[in-house]
Short mmCIF file of C-alpha atoms in Angstrom, two decimals:
data_model
loop_
_atom_site.label_atom_id
_atom_site.label_comp_id
_atom_site.label_asym_id
_atom_site.label_seq_id
_atom_site.Cartn_x
_atom_site.Cartn_y
_atom_site.Cartn_z
CA UNK A 22 0.00 0.00 0.00
CA UNK A 23 1.16 3.52 -0.78
CA UNK A 24 -0.15 7.05 -0.70
CA UNK A 25 -0.08 8.82 -4.05
CA UNK A 26 -1.46 11.64 -6.16
CA UNK A 27 -1.25 11.64 -9.96
CA UNK A 28 -1.94 14.57 -12.27
CA UNK A 29 -1.93 14.42 -16.07
CA UNK A 30 -2.00 17.72 -17.97
CA UNK A 31 -5.06 18.58 -20.02
CA UNK A 32 -2.93 20.68 -22.36
CA UNK A 33 -0.76 18.78 -24.81
CA UNK A 34 2.90 19.55 -25.49
CA UNK A 35 5.63 21.40 -23.64
CA UNK A 36 4.77 22.96 -20.28
CA UNK A 37 6.23 25.13 -17.56
CA UNK A 38 6.27 23.16 -14.31
CA UNK A 39 6.61 24.95 -10.98
CA UNK A 40 7.20 22.39 -8.22
CA UNK A 41 7.45 23.04 -4.50
CA UNK A 42 8.34 20.15 -2.19
CA UNK A 43 10.09 20.39 1.16
CA UNK A 44 11.71 16.98 1.48
CA UNK A 45 12.38 13.81 -0.45
CA UNK A 46 13.44 13.25 -4.04
CA UNK A 47 12.47 14.74 -7.39
CA UNK A 48 12.98 12.65 -10.53
CA UNK A 49 12.28 14.29 -13.88
CA UNK A 50 12.37 12.54 -17.24
CA UNK A 51 12.07 14.43 -20.52
CA UNK A 52 10.35 12.13 -23.01
CA UNK A 53 10.26 13.33 -26.67
CA UNK A 54 7.39 10.90 -27.26
CA UNK A 55 5.28 12.22 -24.38
CA UNK A 56 2.20 14.19 -25.41
CA UNK A 57 0.96 15.15 -21.94
CA UNK A 58 3.03 15.97 -18.87
CA UNK A 59 2.50 13.66 -15.90
CA UNK A 60 3.33 14.16 -12.22
CA UNK A 61 3.16 11.46 -9.56
CA UNK A 62 3.67 12.34 -5.90
CA UNK A 63 3.97 9.27 -3.70
CA UNK A 64 5.28 7.69 -0.51
CA UNK A 65 5.31 4.23 1.00
CA UNK A 66 3.73 5.65 4.16
CA UNK A 67 -0.02 5.12 4.44
CA UNK A 68 -0.60 7.37 7.46
CA UNK A 69 1.06 10.16 9.37
CA UNK A 70 2.43 13.54 8.33
CA UNK A 71 4.16 12.27 5.19
CA UNK A 72 1.08 10.51 3.85
CA UNK A 73 -1.01 13.58 4.69
CA UNK A 74 1.38 15.80 2.75
CA UNK A 75 1.05 13.60 -0.32
CA UNK A 76 -2.73 13.47 -0.06
CA UNK A 77 -2.95 17.25 0.38
CA UNK A 78 -0.75 18.06 -2.62
CA UNK A 79 -2.28 20.80 -4.77
CA UNK A 80 -2.18 20.82 -8.58
CA UNK A 81 -3.02 24.08 -10.34
CA UNK A 82 -3.18 24.07 -14.13
CA UNK A 83 -3.42 27.23 -16.22
CA UNK A 84 -2.91 26.72 -19.93
CA UNK A 85 0.59 25.32 -20.40
CA UNK A 86 1.60 26.13 -16.82
CA UNK A 87 1.34 23.63 -13.98
CA UNK A 88 1.97 24.40 -10.33
CA UNK A 89 2.48 21.52 -7.90
CA UNK A 90 2.67 22.29 -4.19
CA UNK A 91 3.46 19.52 -1.70
CA UNK A 92 2.78 20.65 1.90
CA UNK A 93 5.63 20.62 4.40
CA UNK A 94 5.57 17.15 5.95
CA UNK A 95 7.71 18.30 8.90
CA UNK A 96 4.99 20.39 10.52
CA UNK A 97 4.53 19.05 14.03
CA UNK A 98 7.37 16.58 13.53
CA UNK A 99 11.07 16.55 14.26
CA UNK A 100 12.02 19.96 13.03
CA UNK A 101 13.26 23.36 14.10
CA UNK A 102 15.90 24.69 16.43
CA UNK A 103 16.02 24.29 20.16
CA UNK A 104 15.62 20.50 20.24
CA UNK A 105 17.64 19.30 23.22
CA UNK A 106 16.81 15.59 23.33
CA UNK A 107 16.64 12.66 20.98
CA UNK A 108 15.05 9.34 21.84
CA UNK A 109 16.95 6.07 21.64
CA UNK A 110 16.88 2.59 23.12
CA UNK A 111 18.15 3.94 26.43
CA UNK A 112 15.50 6.60 26.87
CA UNK A 113 16.43 10.27 26.52
CA UNK A 114 19.74 11.65 25.44
CA UNK A 115 20.57 15.19 26.54
CA UNK A 116 22.55 17.38 24.17
CA UNK A 117 23.18 20.97 23.30
CA UNK A 118 20.56 22.82 21.26
CA UNK A 119 20.51 21.81 17.64
CA UNK A 120 18.23 21.19 14.68
CA UNK A 121 17.42 17.82 13.14
CA UNK A 122 15.34 17.59 9.99
CA UNK A 123 13.59 14.29 9.44
CA UNK A 124 12.90 13.72 5.75
CA UNK A 125 9.69 11.94 6.67
CA UNK A 126 8.37 9.63 9.34
CA UNK A 127 10.94 8.24 11.76
CA UNK A 128 9.25 4.85 11.36
CA UNK A 129 11.88 2.25 10.59
CA UNK A 130 14.80 4.50 11.54
CA UNK A 131 17.55 3.08 13.72
CA UNK A 132 18.71 5.29 16.59
CA UNK A 133 21.69 4.06 18.58
CA UNK A 134 23.38 5.48 21.67
CA UNK A 135 26.89 4.59 22.80
CA UNK A 136 27.95 6.63 25.79
CA UNK A 137 27.99 10.22 24.59
CA UNK A 138 27.64 9.38 20.89
CA UNK A 139 24.41 9.13 18.88
CA UNK A 140 23.84 7.70 15.41
CA UNK A 141 20.63 7.82 13.36
CA UNK A 142 20.43 5.38 10.45
CA UNK A 143 24.20 4.94 10.50
CA UNK A 144 24.93 8.68 10.53
CA UNK A 145 26.62 10.16 13.59
CA UNK A 146 24.66 13.11 14.97
CA UNK A 147 26.30 13.51 18.40
CA UNK A 148 29.98 12.93 19.21
CA UNK A 149 31.35 13.05 22.76
CA UNK A 150 28.21 14.85 23.90
CA UNK A 151 28.39 17.52 21.20
CA UNK A 152 26.07 17.73 18.22
CA UNK A 153 28.20 17.57 15.06
CA UNK A 154 25.40 17.52 12.47
CA UNK A 155 24.96 20.90 10.83
CA UNK A 156 21.66 22.69 11.29
CA UNK A 157 19.28 21.42 8.64
CA UNK A 158 20.95 18.02 8.37
CA UNK A 159 18.46 15.45 7.06
CA UNK A 160 18.31 12.11 8.85
CA UNK A 161 15.89 9.22 8.97
CA UNK A 162 13.13 8.94 6.44
CA UNK A 163 13.00 5.40 5.14
CA UNK A 164 9.44 4.47 4.28
CA UNK A 165 8.38 8.06 4.98
CA UNK A 166 10.20 9.67 2.08
CA UNK A 167 8.19 11.65 -0.48
CA UNK A 168 9.12 11.06 -4.12
CA UNK A 169 7.97 13.17 -7.03
CA UNK A 170 8.23 11.48 -10.44
CA UNK A 171 7.71 13.73 -13.45
CA UNK A 172 7.45 13.07 -17.17
CA UNK A 173 7.74 16.15 -19.38
CA UNK A 174 7.34 16.55 -23.14
CA UNK A 175 10.31 17.97 -25.03
CA UNK A 176 10.69 21.75 -24.89
CA UNK A 177 9.42 22.04 -21.31
CA UNK A 178 10.79 24.14 -18.47
CA UNK A 179 11.17 23.34 -14.78
CA UNK A 180 11.30 25.31 -11.53
CA UNK A 181 11.98 23.48 -8.25
CA UNK A 182 11.84 24.99 -4.78
CA UNK A 183 12.84 22.74 -1.88
CA UNK A 184 14.26 22.58 1.62
CA UNK A 185 15.73 19.08 1.55
CA UNK A 186 15.27 17.21 -1.71
CA UNK A 187 17.65 15.88 -4.32
CA UNK A 188 16.63 16.67 -7.90
CA UNK A 189 17.60 14.63 -10.95
CA UNK A 190 16.67 15.56 -14.52
CA UNK A 191 17.15 13.13 -17.39
CA UNK A 192 16.94 14.79 -20.79
CA UNK A 193 17.06 18.36 -22.11
CA UNK A 194 14.95 21.31 -20.95
CA UNK A 195 14.51 24.92 -22.00
CA UNK A 196 14.96 26.38 -18.53
CA UNK A 197 15.79 25.07 -15.07
CA UNK A 198 15.31 27.22 -11.99
CA UNK A 199 16.46 25.45 -8.84
CA UNK A 200 16.31 26.85 -5.30
CA UNK A 201 17.28 24.58 -2.40
CA UNK A 202 18.36 24.85 1.21
CA UNK A 203 19.83 21.33 1.30
CA UNK A 204 19.80 19.50 -1.99
CA UNK A 205 21.78 18.90 -5.14
CA UNK A 206 20.82 19.23 -8.78
CA UNK A 207 21.92 16.79 -11.46
CA UNK A 208 20.63 17.50 -14.95
CA UNK A 209 21.22 16.87 -18.64
CA UNK A 210 21.09 19.73 -21.11
CA UNK A 211 19.42 23.11 -20.57
CA UNK A 212 19.36 26.45 -22.37
CA UNK A 213 19.01 28.65 -19.30
CA UNK A 214 20.16 27.52 -15.85
CA UNK A 215 19.45 29.43 -12.63
CA UNK A 216 20.49 27.40 -9.60
CA UNK A 217 21.06 28.34 -5.98
CA UNK A 218 21.62 25.94 -3.10
CA UNK A 219 23.01 26.38 0.38
CA UNK A 220 24.19 22.80 0.91
CA UNK A 221 24.39 20.85 -2.30
CA UNK A 222 26.14 20.58 -5.64
CA UNK A 223 25.12 21.54 -9.16
CA UNK A 224 26.08 19.12 -11.94
CA UNK A 225 24.75 19.81 -15.43
CA UNK A 226 25.84 18.19 -18.68
CA UNK A 227 25.43 21.29 -20.87
CA UNK A 228 24.24 24.91 -20.73
CA UNK A 229 23.46 26.51 -24.09
CA UNK A 230 22.54 30.14 -23.38
CA UNK A 231 22.77 31.50 -19.84
CA UNK A 232 24.35 30.23 -16.63
CA UNK A 233 23.73 31.59 -13.14
CA UNK A 234 24.70 29.13 -10.41
CA UNK A 235 25.74 29.59 -6.80
CA UNK A 236 26.32 27.32 -3.80
CA UNK A 237 27.44 27.92 -0.25
CA UNK A 238 28.67 24.39 0.41
CA UNK A 239 28.94 22.41 -2.79
CA UNK A 240 30.63 22.19 -6.15
CA UNK A 241 29.46 23.44 -9.54
CA UNK A 242 30.27 21.39 -12.64
CA UNK A 243 29.19 22.25 -16.18
CA UNK A 244 30.15 19.60 -18.73
CA UNK A 245 29.76 21.76 -21.86
CA UNK A 246 29.21 25.51 -21.70
CA UNK A 247 27.89 26.94 -24.97
CA UNK A 248 26.45 30.12 -23.52
CA UNK A 249 26.88 33.83 -24.02
CA UNK A 250 26.71 34.86 -20.36
CA UNK A 251 27.77 32.80 -17.39
CA UNK A 252 28.45 33.08 -13.67
CA UNK A 253 29.35 30.35 -11.18
CA UNK A 254 30.04 31.11 -7.51
CA UNK A 255 30.79 28.92 -4.51
CA UNK A 256 31.79 29.66 -0.94
CA UNK A 257 33.07 26.16 -0.18
CA UNK A 258 33.42 24.07 -3.30
CA UNK A 259 35.12 23.72 -6.65
CA UNK A 260 33.99 25.19 -9.96
CA UNK A 261 34.64 23.15 -13.11
CA UNK A 262 33.47 24.39 -16.52
CA UNK A 263 34.30 23.19 -20.02
CA UNK A 264 33.64 25.94 -22.58
CA UNK A 265 33.00 25.06 -26.21
CA UNK A 266 34.01 27.06 -29.32
CA UNK A 267 30.39 28.19 -29.73
CA UNK A 268 30.39 29.98 -26.36
CA UNK A 269 30.82 33.76 -26.30
CA UNK A 270 30.76 36.79 -24.04
CA UNK A 271 31.75 36.90 -20.41
CA UNK A 272 32.21 33.97 -18.06
CA UNK A 273 32.87 34.51 -14.35
CA UNK A 274 33.96 31.83 -11.87
CA UNK A 275 34.51 32.66 -8.21
CA UNK A 276 35.19 30.64 -5.06
CA UNK A 277 36.13 31.47 -1.51
CA UNK A 278 37.41 28.02 -0.56
CA UNK A 279 37.76 25.91 -3.66
CA UNK A 280 39.58 25.34 -6.93
CA UNK A 281 38.57 26.73 -10.30
CA UNK A 282 39.15 24.82 -13.50
CA UNK A 283 37.91 26.29 -16.77
CA UNK A 284 38.80 24.61 -20.05
CA UNK A 285 38.52 25.96 -23.58
CA UNK A 286 37.80 29.53 -22.52
CA UNK A 287 40.68 31.33 -24.26
CA UNK A 288 38.26 33.17 -26.55
CA UNK A 289 36.00 34.36 -23.71
CA UNK A 290 36.07 37.36 -21.42
CA UNK A 291 37.00 35.15 -18.47
CA UNK A 292 37.05 36.42 -14.89
CA UNK A 293 38.21 34.14 -12.08
CA UNK A 294 38.95 34.68 -8.41
CA UNK A 295 39.51 32.49 -5.35
CA UNK A 296 40.55 33.22 -1.78
CA UNK A 297 41.76 29.75 -0.85
CA UNK A 298 42.26 27.58 -3.89
CA UNK A 299 43.89 27.18 -7.27
CA UNK A 300 42.93 28.41 -10.72
CA UNK A 301 43.98 26.45 -13.77
#
């Protein structure tokens, strides 16, 4: 048994999809043979906050535009700052104030306590009495994870807004706009890329027109840059871009802590800078 919502577009052909989902995974496939876009939101959970979030998902269709909004499944769950205890087989474990984000129901999660150390699902959260997981770290989940599976006709565009969800795109899109607190983007080809993530990487096979990508903790990798205007910025992470002969204009690559490697950009107006790292 699962909880799921399925929406099939009434309008044929390419669409603009605007997807908002707090936690889980987003899988997008661009199918040249697809006539109608299809979105499936599902989870293995049949009750609880995660199942409720799936069942309460809203689909709004206006012409060739589709908005999908998955409610925050963390409301009332393990979320927020100021949590000072976590439960384990020994009862309560006191710790300093911290934030733990559960990507779904804690059902099926394994919480272990050894002295002053705590692990959740094999990931150490507390070491020697001190919380070492960064605020916003996602743990647990299991059967409570929300997955969004999307099939888009060729020529479509995608916008994803998320707190903690990994996004994978197979195939080529017109535009990708990606905004994440904790989550990475892996995609095929796109004409215009706008990506911003606090904790996560950006890996895209090709960008044909415009590139605007930034991360706080995470790398940026562009396999083939054919664009006319590009900017890639990281605070902690490497920037790797391979420019093609068809690219033009200005390309900027900046890091604070990280290396910069740009290939094939001798014909471009290239600007690079790093505080702690190498440029080559």
